[in-house]
Tab-separated table of C-alpha atoms in Angstrom:
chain	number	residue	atom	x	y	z
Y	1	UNK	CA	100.864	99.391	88.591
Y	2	UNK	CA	98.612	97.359	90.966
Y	3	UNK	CA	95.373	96.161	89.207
Y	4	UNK	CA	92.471	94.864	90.680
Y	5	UNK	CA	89.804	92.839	89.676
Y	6	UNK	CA	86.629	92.089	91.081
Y	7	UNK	CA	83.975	89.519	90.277
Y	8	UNK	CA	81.568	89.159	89.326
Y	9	UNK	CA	80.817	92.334	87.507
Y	10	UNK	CA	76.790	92.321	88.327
Y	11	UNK	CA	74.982	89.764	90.727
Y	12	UNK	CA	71.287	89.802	90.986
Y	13	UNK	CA	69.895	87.842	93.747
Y	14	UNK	CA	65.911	87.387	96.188
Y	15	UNK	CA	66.271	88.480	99.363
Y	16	UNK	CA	67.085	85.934	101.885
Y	17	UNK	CA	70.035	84.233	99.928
Y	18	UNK	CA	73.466	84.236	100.194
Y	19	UNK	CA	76.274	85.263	98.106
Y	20	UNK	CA	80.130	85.797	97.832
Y	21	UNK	CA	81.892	88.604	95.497
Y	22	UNK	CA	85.702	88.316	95.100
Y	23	UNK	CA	88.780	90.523	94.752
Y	24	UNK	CA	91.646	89.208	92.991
Y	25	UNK	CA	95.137	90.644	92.214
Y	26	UNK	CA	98.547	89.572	90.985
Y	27	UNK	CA	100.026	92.215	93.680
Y	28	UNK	CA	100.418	91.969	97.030
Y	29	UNK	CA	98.699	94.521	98.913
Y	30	UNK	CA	100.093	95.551	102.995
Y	31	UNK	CA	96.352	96.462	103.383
Y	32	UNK	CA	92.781	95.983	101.524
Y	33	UNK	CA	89.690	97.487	102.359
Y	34	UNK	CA	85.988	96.447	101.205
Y	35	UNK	CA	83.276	100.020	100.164
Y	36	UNK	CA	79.995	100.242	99.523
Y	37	UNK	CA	78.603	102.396	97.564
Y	38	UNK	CA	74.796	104.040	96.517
Y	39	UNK	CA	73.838	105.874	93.638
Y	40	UNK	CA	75.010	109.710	93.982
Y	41	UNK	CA	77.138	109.055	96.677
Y	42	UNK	CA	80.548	108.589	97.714
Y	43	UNK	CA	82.006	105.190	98.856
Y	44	UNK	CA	81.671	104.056	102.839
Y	45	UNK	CA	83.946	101.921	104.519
Y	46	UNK	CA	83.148	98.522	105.488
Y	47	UNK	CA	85.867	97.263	106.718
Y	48	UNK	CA	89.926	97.461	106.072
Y	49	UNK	CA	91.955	93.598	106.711
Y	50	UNK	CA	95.821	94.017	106.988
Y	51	UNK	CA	97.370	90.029	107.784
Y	52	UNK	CA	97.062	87.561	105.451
Y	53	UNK	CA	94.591	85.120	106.153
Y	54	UNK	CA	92.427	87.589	108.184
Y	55	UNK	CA	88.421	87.088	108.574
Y	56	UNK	CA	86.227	90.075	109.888
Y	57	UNK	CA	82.672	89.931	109.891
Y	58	UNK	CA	80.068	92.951	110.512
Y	59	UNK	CA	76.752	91.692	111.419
Y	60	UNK	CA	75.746	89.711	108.333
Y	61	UNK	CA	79.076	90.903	106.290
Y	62	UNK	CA	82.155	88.273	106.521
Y	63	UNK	CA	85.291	89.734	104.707
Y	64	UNK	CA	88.366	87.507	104.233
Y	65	UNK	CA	91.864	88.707	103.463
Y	66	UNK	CA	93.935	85.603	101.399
Y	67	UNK	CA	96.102	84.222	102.945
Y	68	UNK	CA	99.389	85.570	100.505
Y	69	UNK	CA	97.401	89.166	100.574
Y	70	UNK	CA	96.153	89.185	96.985
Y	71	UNK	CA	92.735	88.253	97.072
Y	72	UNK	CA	89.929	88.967	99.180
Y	73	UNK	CA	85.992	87.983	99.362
Y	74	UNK	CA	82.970	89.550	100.784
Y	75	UNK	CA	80.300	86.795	101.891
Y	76	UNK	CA	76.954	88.058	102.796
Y	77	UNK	CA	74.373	85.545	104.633
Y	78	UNK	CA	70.356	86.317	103.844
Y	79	UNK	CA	70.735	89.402	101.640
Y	80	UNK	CA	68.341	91.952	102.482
Y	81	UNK	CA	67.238	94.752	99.799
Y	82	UNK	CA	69.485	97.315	102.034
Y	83	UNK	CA	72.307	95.774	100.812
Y	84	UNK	CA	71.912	96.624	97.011
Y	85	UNK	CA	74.681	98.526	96.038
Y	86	UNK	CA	78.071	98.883	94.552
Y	87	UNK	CA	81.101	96.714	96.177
Y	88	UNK	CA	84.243	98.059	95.927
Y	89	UNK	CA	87.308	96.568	96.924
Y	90	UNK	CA	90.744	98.657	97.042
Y	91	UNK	CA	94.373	97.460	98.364
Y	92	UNK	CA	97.392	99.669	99.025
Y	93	UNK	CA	100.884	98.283	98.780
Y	94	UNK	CA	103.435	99.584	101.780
Y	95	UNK	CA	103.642	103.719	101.851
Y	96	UNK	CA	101.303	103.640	98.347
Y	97	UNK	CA	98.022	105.028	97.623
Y	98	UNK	CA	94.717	102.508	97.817
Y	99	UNK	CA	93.884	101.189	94.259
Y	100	UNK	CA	90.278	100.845	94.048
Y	101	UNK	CA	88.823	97.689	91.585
Y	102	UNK	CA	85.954	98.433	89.270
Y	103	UNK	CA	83.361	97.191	91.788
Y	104	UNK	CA	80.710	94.312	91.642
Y	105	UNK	CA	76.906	96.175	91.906
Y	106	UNK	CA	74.735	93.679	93.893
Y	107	UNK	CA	70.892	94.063	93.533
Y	108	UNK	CA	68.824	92.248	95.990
Y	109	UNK	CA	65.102	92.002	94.890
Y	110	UNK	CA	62.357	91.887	97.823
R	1	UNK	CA	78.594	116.441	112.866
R	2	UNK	CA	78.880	117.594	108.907
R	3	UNK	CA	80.730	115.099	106.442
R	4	UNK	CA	82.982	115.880	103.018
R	5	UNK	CA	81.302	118.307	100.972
R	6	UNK	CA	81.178	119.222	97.731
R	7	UNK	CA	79.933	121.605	95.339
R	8	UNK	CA	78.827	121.734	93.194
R	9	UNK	CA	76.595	118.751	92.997
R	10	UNK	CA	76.865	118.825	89.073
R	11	UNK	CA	78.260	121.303	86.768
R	12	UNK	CA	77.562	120.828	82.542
R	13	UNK	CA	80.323	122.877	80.501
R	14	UNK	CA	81.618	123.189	76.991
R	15	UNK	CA	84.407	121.610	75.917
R	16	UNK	CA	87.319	124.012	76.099
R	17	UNK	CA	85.977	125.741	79.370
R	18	UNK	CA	87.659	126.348	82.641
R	19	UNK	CA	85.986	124.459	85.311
R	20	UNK	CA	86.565	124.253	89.540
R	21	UNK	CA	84.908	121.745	92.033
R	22	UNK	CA	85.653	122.509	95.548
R	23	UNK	CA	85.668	120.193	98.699
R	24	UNK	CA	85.184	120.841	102.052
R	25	UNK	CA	86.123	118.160	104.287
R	26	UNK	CA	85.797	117.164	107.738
R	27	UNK	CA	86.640	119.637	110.111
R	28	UNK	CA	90.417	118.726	111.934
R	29	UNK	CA	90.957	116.408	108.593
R	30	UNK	CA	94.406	116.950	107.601
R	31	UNK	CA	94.438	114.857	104.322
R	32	UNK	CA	92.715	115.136	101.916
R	33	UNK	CA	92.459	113.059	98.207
R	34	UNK	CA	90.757	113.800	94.935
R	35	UNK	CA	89.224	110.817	92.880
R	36	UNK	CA	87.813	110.384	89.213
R	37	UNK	CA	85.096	107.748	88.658
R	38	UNK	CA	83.800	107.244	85.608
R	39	UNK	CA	80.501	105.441	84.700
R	40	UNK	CA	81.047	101.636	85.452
R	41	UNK	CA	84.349	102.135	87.368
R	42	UNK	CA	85.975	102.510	90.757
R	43	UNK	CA	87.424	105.588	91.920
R	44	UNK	CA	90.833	106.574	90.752
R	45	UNK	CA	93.487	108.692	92.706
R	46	UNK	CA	94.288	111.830	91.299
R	47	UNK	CA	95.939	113.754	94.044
R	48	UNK	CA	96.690	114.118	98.059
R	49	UNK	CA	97.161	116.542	100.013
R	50	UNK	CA	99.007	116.791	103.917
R	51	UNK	CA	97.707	119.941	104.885
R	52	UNK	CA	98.826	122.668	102.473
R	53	UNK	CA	100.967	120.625	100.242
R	54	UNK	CA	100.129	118.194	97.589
R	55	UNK	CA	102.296	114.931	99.262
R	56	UNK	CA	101.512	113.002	95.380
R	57	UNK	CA	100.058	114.266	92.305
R	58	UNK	CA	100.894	111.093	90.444
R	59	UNK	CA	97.499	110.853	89.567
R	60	UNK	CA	96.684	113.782	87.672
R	61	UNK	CA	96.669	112.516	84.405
R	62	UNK	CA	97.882	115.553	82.562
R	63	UNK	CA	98.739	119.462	83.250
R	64	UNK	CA	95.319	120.650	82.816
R	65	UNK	CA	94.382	119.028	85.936
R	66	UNK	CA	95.625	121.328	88.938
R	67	UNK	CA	94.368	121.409	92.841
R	68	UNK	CA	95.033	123.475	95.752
R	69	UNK	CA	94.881	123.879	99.353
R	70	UNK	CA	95.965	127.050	100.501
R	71	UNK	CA	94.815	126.806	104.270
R	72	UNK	CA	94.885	123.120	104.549
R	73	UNK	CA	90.953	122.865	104.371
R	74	UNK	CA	89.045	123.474	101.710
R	75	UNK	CA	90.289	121.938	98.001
R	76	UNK	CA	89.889	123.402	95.120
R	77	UNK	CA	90.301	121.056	91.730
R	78	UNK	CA	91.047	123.071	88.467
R	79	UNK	CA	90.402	121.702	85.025
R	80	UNK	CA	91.527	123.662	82.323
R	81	UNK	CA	90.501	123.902	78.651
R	82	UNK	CA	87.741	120.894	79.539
R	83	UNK	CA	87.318	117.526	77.015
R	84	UNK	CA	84.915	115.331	76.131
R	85	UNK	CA	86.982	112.682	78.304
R	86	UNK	CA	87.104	114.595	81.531
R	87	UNK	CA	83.485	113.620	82.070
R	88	UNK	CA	82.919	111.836	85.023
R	89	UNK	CA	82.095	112.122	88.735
R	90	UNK	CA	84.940	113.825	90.886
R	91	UNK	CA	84.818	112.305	94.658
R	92	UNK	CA	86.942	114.140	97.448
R	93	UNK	CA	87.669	112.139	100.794
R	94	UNK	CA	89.359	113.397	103.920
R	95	UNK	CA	90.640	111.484	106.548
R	96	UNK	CA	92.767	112.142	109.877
R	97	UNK	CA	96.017	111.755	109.119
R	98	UNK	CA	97.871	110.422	106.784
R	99	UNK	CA	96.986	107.533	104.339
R	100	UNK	CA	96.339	104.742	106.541
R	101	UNK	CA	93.248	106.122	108.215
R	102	UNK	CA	89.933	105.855	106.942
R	103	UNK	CA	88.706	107.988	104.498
R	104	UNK	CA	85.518	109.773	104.592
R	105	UNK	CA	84.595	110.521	100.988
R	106	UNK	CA	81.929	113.316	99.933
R	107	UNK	CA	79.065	112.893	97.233
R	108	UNK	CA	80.767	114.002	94.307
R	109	UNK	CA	80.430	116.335	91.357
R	110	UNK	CA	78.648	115.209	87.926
R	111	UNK	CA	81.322	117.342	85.540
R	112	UNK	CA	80.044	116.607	82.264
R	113	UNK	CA	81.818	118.754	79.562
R	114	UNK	CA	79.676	118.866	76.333
């Protein structure tokens, strides 16, 4: 069974600094993909990195894909309040279903 | 153009009821997956479907959990004789084709079984 962790579990932060959350697993995954998600909705994509060693960034948003496709990280430059939320990682080995990790829930206070 | 929905948005029930959340997904979705997330979680995989057919039900943690497709649209998840422990927010997500395409997930249903 893949198992993924994510930390850290809660992050707080003022708007206007930056921060990193992390994905870690002792699997490797053929493809990992980074969700947000609001209260009484459903996750929304962000973004899904397939090679190892991989960086994509979306606007302020830079996602990294380790370089032996375990791990991951989501760094976001000058959080804004829009980005509160809950960050969910989830990787899918070859031909398998995406395993989703228990999610880091960011608040960013104005 | 209309997202995953689902309905309904919460449903309370006694434990040892009958209960069914439905999905509608994207219109031309051919998949189709049902999570569980429970309070403090991510979602977990209970079942997909390729059109009609359920391509993996490894997910469904026992046999009171049952879902169906029957026109390759609309889902239907059935939860028979309801516990305590099947309390949690039921997501359904369509996407394209196939597993590798992005999903599109829906808002949920609140099941709490009392």
């Amino acid at each position: 069974t893949q198992l993924l962790e994510q930390s850290p579990q809660f992050l707080s932060i003022q708007e206007g600094e930056n921060l990193t959350v992390y994905c870690n697993s002792s699997s490797v995954f053929s493809s990992l993909q980074w969700y947000r998600q609001e209260p009484g909705e459903g996750p929304v994509l962000l973004v899904t990195v397939v090679t190892g060693g991989e960086v994509k960034k979306l606007k302020r948003l830079t996602f990294q894909f380790g370089d032996a496709r375990k791990d991951s990280s989501l760094h976001i430059t000058a959080a804004q309040p829009g980005d509160t939320g809950l960050y969910l990682c989830a990787g899918a080995g070859y031909g398998q279903n995406f395993v989703f990790g228990p999610g880091t829930r960011l608040s960013v206070l104005p | 153009g209309a997202g995953v929905s689902q309905t309904p948005s919460n449903k309370v029930t006694e434990k040892g009821k009958y209960v069914e959340l439905r999905c509608d997904p994207i219109s031309g979705h051919t998949a189709l997956y049902w999570y569980r997330q429970s309070l403090g979680q991510g979602p977990e995989f209970l079942i997909y479907f390729q059109g009609t057919g359920a391509a993996d039900d490894s997910g469904l943690p026992n046999d009171r959990f049952f879902a169906v497709r029957p026109e390759g649209s609309v889902s239907t998840l059935k939860i028979q004789r309801t516990e305590r422990g099947d309390s949690a927010v039921y997501l359904c997500a369509s996407s394209l084709s196939g597993r590798r395409n992005e999903q599109y997930f829906g808002p949920g249903t609140r099941l709490t079984v009392t």
